PDB file of C-alpha atoms in Angstrom:
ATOM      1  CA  UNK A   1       0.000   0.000   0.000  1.00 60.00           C
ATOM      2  CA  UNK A   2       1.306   3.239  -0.899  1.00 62.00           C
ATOM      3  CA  UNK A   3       1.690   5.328   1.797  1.00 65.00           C
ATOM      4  CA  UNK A   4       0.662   9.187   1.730  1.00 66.00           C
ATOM      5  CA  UNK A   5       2.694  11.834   3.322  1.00 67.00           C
ATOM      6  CA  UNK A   6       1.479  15.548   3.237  1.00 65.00           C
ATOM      7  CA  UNK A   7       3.971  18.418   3.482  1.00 71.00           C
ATOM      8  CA  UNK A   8       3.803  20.678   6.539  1.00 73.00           C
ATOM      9  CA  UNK A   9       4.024  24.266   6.240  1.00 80.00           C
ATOM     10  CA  UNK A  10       7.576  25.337   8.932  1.00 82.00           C
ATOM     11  CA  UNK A  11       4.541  28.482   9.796  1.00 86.00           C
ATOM     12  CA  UNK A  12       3.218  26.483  12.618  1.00 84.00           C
ATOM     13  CA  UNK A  13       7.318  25.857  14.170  1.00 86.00           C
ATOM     14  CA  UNK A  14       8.537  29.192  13.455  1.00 89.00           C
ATOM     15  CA  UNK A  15       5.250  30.898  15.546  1.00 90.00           C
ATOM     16  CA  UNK A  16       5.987  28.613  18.546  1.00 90.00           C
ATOM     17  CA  UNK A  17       9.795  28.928  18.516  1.00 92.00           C
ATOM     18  CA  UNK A  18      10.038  32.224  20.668  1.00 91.00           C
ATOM     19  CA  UNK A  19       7.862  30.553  23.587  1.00 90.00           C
ATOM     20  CA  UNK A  20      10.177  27.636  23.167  1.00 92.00           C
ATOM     21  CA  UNK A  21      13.079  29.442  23.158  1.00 93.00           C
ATOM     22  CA  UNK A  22      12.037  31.210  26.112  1.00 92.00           C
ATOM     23  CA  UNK A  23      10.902  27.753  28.364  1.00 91.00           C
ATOM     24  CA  UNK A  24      14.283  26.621  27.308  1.00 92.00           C
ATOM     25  CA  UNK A  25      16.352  29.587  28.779  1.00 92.00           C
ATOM     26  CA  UNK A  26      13.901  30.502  31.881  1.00 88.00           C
ATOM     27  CA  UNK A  27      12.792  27.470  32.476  1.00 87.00           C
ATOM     28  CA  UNK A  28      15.049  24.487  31.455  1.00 90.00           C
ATOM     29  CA  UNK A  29      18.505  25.647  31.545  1.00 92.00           C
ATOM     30  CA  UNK A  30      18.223  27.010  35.266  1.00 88.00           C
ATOM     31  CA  UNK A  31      16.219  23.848  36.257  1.00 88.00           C
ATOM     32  CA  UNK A  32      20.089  21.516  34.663  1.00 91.00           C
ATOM     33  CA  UNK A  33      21.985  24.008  36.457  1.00 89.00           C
ATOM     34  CA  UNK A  34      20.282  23.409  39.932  1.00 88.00           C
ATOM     35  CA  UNK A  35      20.352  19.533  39.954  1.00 90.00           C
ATOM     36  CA  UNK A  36      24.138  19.814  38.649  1.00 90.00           C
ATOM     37  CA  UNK A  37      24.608  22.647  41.394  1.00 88.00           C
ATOM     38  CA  UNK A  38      22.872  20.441  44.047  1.00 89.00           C
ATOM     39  CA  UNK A  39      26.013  17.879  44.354  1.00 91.00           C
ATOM     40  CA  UNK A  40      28.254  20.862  45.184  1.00 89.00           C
ATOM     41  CA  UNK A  41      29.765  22.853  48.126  1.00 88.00           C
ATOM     42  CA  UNK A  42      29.501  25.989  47.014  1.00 80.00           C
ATOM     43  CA  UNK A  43      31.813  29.057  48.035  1.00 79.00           C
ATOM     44  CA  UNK A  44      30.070  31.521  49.082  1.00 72.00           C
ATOM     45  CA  UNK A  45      31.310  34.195  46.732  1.00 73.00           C
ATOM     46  CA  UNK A  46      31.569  31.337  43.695  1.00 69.00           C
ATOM     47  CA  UNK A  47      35.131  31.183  43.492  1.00 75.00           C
ATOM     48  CA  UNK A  48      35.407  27.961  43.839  1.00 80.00           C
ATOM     49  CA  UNK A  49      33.225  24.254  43.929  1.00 83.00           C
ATOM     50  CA  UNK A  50      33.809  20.794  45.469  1.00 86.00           C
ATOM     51  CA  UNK A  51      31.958  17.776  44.490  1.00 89.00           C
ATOM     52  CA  UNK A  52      30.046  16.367  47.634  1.00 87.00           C
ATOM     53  CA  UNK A  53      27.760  13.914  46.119  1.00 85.00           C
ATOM     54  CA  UNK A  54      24.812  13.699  48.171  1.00 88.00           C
ATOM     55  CA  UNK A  55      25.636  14.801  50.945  1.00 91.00           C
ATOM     56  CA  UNK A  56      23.036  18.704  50.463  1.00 90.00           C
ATOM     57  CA  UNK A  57      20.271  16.041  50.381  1.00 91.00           C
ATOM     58  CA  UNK A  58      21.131  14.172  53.195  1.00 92.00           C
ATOM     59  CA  UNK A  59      21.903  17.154  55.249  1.00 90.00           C
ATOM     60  CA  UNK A  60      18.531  18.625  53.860  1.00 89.00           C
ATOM     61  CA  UNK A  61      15.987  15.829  54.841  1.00 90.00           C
ATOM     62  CA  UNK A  62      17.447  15.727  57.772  1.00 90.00           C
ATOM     63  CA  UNK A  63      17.000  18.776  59.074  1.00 88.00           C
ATOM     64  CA  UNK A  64      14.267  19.759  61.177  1.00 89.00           C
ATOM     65  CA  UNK A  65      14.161  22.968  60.495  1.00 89.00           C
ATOM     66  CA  UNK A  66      12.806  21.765  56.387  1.00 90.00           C
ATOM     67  CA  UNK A  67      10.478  19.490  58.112  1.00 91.00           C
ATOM     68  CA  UNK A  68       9.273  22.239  59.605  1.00 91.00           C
ATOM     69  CA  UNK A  69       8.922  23.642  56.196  1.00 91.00           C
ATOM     70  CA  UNK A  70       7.116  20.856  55.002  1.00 92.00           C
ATOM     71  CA  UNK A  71       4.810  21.014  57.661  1.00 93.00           C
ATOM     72  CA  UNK A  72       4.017  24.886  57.276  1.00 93.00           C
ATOM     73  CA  UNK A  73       3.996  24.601  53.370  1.00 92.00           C
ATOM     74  CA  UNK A  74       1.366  21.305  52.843  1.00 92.00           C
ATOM     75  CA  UNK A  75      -1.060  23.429  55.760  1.00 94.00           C
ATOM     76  CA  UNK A  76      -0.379  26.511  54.355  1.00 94.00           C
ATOM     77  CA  UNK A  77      -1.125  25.627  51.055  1.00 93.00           C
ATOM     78  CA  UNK A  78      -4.618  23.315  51.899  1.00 94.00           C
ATOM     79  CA  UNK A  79      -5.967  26.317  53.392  1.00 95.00           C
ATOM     80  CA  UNK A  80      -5.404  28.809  51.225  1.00 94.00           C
ATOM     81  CA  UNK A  81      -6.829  26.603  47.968  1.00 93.00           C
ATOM     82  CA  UNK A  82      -9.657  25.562  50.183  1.00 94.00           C
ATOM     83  CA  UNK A  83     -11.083  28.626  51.433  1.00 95.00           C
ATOM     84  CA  UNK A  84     -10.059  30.671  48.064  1.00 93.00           C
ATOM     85  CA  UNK A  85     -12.147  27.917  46.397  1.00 93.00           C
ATOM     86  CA  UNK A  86     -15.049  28.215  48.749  1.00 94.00           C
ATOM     87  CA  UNK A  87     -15.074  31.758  49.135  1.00 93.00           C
ATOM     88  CA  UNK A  88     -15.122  32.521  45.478  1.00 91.00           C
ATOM     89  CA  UNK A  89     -17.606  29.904  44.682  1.00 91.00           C
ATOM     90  CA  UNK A  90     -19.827  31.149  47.149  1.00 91.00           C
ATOM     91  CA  UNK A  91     -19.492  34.804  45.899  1.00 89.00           C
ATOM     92  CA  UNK A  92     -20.156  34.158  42.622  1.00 88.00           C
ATOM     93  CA  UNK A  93     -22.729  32.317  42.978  1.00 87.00           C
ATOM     94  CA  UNK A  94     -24.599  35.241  44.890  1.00 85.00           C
ATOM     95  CA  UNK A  95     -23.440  37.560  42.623  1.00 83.00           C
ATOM     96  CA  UNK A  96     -25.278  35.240  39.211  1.00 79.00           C
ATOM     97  CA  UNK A  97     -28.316  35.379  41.230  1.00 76.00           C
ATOM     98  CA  UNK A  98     -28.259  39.652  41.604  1.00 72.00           C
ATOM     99  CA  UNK A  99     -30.653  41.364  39.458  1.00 65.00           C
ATOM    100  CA  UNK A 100     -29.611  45.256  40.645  1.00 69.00           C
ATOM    101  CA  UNK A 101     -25.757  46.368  40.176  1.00 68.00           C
ATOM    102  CA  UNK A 102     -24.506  43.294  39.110  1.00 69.00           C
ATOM    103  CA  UNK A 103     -21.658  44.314  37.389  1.00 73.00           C
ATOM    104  CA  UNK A 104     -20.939  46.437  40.511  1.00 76.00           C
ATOM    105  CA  UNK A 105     -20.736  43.836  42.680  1.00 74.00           C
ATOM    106  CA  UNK A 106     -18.447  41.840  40.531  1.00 73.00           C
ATOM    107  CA  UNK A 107     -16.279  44.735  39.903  1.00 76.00           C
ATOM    108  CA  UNK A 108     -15.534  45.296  43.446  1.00 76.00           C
ATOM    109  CA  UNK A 109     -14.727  41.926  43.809  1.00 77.00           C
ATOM    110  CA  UNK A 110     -12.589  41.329  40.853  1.00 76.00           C
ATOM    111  CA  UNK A 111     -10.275  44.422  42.226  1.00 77.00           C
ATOM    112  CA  UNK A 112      -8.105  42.846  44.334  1.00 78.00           C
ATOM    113  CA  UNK A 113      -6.790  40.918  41.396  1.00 77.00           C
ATOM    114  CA  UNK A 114      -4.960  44.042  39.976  1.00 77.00           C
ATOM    115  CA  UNK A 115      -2.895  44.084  43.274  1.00 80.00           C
ATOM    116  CA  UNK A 116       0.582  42.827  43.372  1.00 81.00           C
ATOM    117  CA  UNK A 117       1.415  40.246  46.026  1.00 79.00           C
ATOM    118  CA  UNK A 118       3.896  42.579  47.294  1.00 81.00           C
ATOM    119  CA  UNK A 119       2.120  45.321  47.716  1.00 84.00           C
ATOM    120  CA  UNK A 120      -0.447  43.296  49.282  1.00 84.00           C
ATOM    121  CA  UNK A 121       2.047  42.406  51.672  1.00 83.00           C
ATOM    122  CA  UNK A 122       2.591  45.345  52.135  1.00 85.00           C
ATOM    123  CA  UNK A 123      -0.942  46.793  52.246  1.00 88.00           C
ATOM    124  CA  UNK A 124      -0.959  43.729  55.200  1.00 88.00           C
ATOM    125  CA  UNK A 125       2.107  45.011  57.013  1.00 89.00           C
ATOM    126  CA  UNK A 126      -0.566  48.122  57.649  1.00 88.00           C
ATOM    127  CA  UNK A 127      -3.694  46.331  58.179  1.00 90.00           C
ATOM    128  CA  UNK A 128      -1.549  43.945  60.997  1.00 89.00           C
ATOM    129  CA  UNK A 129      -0.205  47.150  62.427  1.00 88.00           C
ATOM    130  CA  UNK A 130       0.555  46.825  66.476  1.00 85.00           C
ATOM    131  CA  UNK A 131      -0.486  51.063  66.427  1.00 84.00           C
ATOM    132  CA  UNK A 132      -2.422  51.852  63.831  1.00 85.00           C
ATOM    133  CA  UNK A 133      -3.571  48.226  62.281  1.00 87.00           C
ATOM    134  CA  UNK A 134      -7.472  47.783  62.367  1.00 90.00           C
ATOM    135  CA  UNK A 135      -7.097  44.391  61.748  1.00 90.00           C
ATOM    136  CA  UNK A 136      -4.850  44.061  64.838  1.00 90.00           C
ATOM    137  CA  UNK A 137      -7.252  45.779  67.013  1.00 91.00           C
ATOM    138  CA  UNK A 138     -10.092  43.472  65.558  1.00 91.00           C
ATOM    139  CA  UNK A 139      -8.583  40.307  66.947  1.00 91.00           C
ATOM    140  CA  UNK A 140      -7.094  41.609  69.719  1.00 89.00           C
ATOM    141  CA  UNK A 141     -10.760  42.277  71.190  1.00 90.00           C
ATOM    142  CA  UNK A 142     -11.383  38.522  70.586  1.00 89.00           C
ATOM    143  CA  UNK A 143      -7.308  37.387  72.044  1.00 87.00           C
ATOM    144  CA  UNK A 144      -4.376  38.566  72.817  1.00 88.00           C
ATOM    145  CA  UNK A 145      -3.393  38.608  69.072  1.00 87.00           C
ATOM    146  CA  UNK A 146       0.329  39.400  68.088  1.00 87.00           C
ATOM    147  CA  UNK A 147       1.795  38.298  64.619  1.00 85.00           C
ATOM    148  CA  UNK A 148       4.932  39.443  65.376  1.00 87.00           C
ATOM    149  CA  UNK A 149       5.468  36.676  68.889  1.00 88.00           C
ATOM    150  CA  UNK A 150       3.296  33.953  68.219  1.00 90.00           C
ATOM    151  CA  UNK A 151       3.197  31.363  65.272  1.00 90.00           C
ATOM    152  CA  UNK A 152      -0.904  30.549  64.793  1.00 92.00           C
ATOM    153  CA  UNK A 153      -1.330  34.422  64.625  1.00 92.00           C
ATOM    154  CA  UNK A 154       1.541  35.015  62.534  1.00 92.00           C
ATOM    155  CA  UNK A 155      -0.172  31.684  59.927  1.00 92.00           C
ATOM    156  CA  UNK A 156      -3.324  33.588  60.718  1.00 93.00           C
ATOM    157  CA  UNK A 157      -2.348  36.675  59.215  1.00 92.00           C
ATOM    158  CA  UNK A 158      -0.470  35.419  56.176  1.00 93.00           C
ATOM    159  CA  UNK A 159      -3.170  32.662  54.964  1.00 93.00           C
ATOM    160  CA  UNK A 160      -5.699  35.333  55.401  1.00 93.00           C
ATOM    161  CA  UNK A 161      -3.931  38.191  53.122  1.00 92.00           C
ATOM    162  CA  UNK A 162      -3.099  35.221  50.622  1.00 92.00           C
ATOM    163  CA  UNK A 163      -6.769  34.163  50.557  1.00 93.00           C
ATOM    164  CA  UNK A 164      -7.894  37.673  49.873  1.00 90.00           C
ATOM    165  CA  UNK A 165      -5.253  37.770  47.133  1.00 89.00           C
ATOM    166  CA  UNK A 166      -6.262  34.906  45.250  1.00 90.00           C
ATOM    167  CA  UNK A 167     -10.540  34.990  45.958  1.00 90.00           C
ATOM    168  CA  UNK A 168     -10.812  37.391  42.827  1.00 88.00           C
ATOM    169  CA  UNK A 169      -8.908  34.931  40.498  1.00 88.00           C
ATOM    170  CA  UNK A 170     -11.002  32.316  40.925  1.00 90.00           C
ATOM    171  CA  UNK A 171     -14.293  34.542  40.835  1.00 89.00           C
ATOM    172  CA  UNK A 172     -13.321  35.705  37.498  1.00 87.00           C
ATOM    173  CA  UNK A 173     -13.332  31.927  36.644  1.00 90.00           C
ATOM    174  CA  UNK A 174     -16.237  30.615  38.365  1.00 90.00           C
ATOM    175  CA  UNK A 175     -18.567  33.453  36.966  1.00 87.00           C
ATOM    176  CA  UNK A 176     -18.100  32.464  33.530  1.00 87.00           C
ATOM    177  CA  UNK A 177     -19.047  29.042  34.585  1.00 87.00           C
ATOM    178  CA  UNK A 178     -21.655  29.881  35.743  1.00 86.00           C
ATOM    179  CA  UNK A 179     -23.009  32.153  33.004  1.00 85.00           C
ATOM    180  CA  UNK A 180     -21.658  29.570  30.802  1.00 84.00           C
ATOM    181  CA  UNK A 181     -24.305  26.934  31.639  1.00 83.00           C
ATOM    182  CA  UNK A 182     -27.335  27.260  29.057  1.00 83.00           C
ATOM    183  CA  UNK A 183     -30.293  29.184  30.399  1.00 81.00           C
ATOM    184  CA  UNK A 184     -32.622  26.169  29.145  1.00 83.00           C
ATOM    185  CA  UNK A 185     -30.643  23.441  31.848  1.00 81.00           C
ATOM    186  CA  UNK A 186     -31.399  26.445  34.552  1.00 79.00           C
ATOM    187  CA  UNK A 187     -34.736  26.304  34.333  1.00 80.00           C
ATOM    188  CA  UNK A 188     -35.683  22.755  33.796  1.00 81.00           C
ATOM    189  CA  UNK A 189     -33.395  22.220  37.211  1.00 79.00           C
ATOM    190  CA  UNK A 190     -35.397  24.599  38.275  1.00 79.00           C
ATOM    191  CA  UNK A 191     -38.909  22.489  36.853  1.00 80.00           C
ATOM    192  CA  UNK A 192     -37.267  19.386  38.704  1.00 78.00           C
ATOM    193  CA  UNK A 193     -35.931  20.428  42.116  1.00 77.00           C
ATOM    194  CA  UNK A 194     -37.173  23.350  44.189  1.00 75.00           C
ATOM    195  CA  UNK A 195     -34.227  23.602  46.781  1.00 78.00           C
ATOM    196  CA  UNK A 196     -31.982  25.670  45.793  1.00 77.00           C
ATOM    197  CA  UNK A 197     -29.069  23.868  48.083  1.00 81.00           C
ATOM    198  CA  UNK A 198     -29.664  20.751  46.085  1.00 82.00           C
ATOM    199  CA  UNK A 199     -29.979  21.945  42.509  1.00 82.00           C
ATOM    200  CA  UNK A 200     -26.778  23.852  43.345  1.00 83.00           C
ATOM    201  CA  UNK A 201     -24.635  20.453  44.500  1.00 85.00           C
ATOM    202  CA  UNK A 202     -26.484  17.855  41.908  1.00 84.00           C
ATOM    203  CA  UNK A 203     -26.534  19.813  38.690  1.00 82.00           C
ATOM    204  CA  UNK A 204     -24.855  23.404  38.579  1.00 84.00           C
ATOM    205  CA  UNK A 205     -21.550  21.829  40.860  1.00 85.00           C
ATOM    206  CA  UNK A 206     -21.115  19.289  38.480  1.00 85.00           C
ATOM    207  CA  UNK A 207     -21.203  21.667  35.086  1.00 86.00           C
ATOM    208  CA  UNK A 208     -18.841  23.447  37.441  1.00 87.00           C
ATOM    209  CA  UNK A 209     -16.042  20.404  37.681  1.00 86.00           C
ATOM    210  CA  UNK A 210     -13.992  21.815  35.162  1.00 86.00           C
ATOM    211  CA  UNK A 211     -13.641  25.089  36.231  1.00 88.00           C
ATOM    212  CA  UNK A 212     -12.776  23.817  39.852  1.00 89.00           C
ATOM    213  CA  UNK A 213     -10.351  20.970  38.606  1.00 87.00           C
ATOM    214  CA  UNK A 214      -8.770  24.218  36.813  1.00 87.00           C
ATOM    215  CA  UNK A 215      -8.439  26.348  39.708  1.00 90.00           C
ATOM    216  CA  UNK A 216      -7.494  23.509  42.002  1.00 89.00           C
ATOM    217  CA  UNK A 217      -4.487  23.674  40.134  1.00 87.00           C
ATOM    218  CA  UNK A 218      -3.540  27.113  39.707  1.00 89.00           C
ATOM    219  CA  UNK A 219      -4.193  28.066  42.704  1.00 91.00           C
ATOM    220  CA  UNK A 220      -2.147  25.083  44.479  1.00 90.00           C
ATOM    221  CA  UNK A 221       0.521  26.253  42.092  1.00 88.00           C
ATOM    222  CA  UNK A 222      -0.204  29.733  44.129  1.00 90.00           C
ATOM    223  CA  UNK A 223       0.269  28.777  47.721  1.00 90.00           C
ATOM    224  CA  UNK A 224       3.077  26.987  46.829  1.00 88.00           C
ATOM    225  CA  UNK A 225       5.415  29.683  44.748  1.00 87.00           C
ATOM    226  CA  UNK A 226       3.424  32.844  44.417  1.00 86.00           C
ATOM    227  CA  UNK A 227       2.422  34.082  47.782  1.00 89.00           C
ATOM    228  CA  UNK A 228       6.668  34.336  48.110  1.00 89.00           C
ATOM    229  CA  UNK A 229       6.178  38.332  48.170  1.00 88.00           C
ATOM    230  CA  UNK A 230       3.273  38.544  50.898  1.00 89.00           C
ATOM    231  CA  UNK A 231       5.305  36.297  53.459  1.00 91.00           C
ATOM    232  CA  UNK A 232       8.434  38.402  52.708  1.00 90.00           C
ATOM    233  CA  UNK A 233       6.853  41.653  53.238  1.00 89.00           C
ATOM    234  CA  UNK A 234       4.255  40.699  56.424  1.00 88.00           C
ATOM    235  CA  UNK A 235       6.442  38.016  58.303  1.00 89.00           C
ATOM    236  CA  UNK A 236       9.915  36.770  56.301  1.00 88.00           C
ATOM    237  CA  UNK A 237       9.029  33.269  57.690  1.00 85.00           C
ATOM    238  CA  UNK A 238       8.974  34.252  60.979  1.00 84.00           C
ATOM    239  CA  UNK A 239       8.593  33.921  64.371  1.00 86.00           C
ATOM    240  CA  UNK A 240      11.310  31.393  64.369  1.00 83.00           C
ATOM    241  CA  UNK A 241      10.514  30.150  61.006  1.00 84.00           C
ATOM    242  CA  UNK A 242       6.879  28.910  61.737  1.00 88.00           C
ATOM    243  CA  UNK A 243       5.799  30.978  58.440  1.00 90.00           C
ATOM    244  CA  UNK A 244       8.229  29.666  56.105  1.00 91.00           C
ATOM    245  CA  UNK A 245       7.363  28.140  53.059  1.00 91.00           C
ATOM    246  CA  UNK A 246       9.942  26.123  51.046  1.00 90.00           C
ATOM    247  CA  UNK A 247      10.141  28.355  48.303  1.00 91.00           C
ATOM    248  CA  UNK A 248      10.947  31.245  51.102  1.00 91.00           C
ATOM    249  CA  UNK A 249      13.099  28.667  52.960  1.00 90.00           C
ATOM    250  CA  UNK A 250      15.166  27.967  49.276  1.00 90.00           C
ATOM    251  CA  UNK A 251      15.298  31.935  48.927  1.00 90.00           C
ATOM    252  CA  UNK A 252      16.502  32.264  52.936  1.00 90.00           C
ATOM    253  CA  UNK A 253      19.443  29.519  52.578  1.00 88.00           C
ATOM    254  CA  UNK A 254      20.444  30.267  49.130  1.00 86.00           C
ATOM    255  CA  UNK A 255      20.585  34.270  48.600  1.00 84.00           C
ATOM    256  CA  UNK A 256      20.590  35.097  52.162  1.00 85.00           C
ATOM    257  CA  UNK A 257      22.893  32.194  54.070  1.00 84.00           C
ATOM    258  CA  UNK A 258      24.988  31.801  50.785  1.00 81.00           C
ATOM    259  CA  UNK A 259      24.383  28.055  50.898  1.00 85.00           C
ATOM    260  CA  UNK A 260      23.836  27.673  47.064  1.00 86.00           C
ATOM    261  CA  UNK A 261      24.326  23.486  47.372  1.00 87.00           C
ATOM    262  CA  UNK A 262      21.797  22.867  49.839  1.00 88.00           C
ATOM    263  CA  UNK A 263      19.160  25.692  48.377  1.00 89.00           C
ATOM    264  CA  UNK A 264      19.493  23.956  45.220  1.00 90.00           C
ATOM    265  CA  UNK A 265      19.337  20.557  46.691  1.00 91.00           C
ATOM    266  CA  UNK A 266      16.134  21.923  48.750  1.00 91.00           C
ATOM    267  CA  UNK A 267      15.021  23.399  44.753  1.00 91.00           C
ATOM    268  CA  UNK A 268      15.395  19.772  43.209  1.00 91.00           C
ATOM    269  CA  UNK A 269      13.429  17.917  46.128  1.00 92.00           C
ATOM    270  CA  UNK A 270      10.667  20.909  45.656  1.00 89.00           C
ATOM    271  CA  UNK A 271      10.188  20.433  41.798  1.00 88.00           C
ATOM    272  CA  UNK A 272      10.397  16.838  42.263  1.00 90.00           C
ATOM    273  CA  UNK A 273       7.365  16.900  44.868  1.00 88.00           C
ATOM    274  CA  UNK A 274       5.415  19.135  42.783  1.00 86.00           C
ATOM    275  CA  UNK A 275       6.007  16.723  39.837  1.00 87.00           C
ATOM    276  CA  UNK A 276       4.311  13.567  42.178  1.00 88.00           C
ATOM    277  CA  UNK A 277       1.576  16.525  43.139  1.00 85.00           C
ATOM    278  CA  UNK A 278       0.442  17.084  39.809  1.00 83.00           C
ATOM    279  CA  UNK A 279       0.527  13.460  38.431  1.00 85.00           C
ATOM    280  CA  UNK A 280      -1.527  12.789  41.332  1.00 83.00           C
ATOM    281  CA  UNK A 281      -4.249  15.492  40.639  1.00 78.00           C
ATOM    282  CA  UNK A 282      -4.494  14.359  36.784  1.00 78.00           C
ATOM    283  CA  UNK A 283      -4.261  10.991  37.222  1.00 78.00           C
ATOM    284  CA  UNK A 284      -6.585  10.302  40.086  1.00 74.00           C
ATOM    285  CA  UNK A 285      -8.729  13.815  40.098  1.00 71.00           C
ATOM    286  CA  UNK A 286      -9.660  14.395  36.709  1.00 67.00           C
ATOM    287  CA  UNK A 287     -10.753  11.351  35.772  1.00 67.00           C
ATOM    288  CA  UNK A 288     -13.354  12.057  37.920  1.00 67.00           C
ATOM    289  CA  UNK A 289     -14.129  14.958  35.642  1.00 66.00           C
ATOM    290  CA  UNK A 290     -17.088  15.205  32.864  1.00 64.00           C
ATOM    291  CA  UNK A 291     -16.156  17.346  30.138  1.00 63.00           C
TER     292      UNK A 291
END
């Protein structure tokens, strides 16, 4: 049988070669040059290198200090997705269902989105103030609140400025699902089920699964490496480290301790972990989802 080939037109290559280009110098190359960094002792002005094998791993996972990291990051990072989740679903919901000022109501909400996490960190920094915070005199009428001494307070303050951050991103998102859903399935749910509650969870959730699969990524992606700036500005990982994330903890040993072997060994174990976290969430979670 004669087999047909059809010729290609290079358009198609030459359009996508600056984006490759670009994941191949941001992306790729540093990513070589950590793992091949990562088996080194490092002087701490680069002057010289000496092969260690190893041993930045071993001296890594066993120090409590990253465990501590670990802990901080995978609590951190479960409460920030969840509540941004909830939050914005909930909002968005309400804010389908308002006749008067919609687009009022969603452009409010859909402000915070144009803030940068630093500045939000910094915005925090006022908000947390000891003298002129109102945030700080809000829970200090409930307890004796102080980000500054103790660690649930200082977790407090961060997860709730990162949540705040993020709750407009995934509004943006969930609104369009929503209005996305044909008017004729909204009102034959509403023919077949009266409760509001229940048509919510057994028909619009479910049209809603890819949009949430979506943002349960992006916004895991977001605890994890973009909320670097608000923890720098309201806390840098502290009191005594309780705050630190690993991306803040590879930023504190590497740039700041001059220990570019173990940060890079600490980088490596990161991306690796990441890797296992998103094979998990596409092999297990979205085969649970109904495009």
């Amino acid at each position: 049988m004669k087999k047909n080939t059809f010729k290609h037109s290079p358009l198609p290559y030459l359009l996508i070669a600056p984006q490759m280009v670009i994941i191949a110098v941001f992306f790729v190359w540093p990513a070589i040059q950590s793992v091949n960094l990562s088996f080194y002792l490092e002087d701490p002005f680069g002057l010289s290198s000496t092969f260690v094998g190893l041993q930045n791993y071993r001296e890594t996972l066993t120090n409590d200090f990253y465990y501590r990291s670990v802990r901080f990051t995978a609590i951190f990072s479960t409460l920030v997705t969840f509540f941004s989740l909830a939050i914005a679903l909930l909002l968005a919901v309400k804010a389908d269902n308002i006749i008067r000022a919609r687009s009022t109501y969603k452009i409010l909400i859909i402000w915070p989105y144009a803030v940068a996490p630093a500045v939000a960190g910094l915005l925090a920094v006022f908000l947390f103030d000891s003298h002129v915070g109102p945030l700080y005199a809000l829970f200090n009428q409930l307890w004796a609140f102080d980000h500054k001494l103790d660690p649930f307070d200082a977790s407090l303050a961060v997860i709730l400025v990162a949540v705040w951050k993020q709750v407009s991103v995934n509004f943006v998102y969930f609104m369009a699902g929503l209005q996305s859903i044909p008017q004729a399935v909204k009102e034959a749910s509403t023919i077949d089920c009266q409760s509001g509650f229940k048509r919510f969870w057994t028909i619009t959730f479910p049209l809603l699964a890819p949009t949430t699969f979506f943002l349960l990524v992006i916004n895991i992606t977001y605890a994890f490496f973009e909320t670097f700036a608000i923890i720098d500005t309201l806390t840098r990982g502290r009191p005594g480290g309780e705050t630190t994330t690993l991306v803040y903890k590879v930023y504190q040993d590497g740039f700041l301790g001059a220990d570019l072997g173990g940060s890079s060994a600490q980088s490596v174990i990161l991306m690796v972990f990441v890797m296992i976290l998103t094979v998990i969430q596409f092999r297990f979670i979205e085969k649970k989802i109904h495009y």
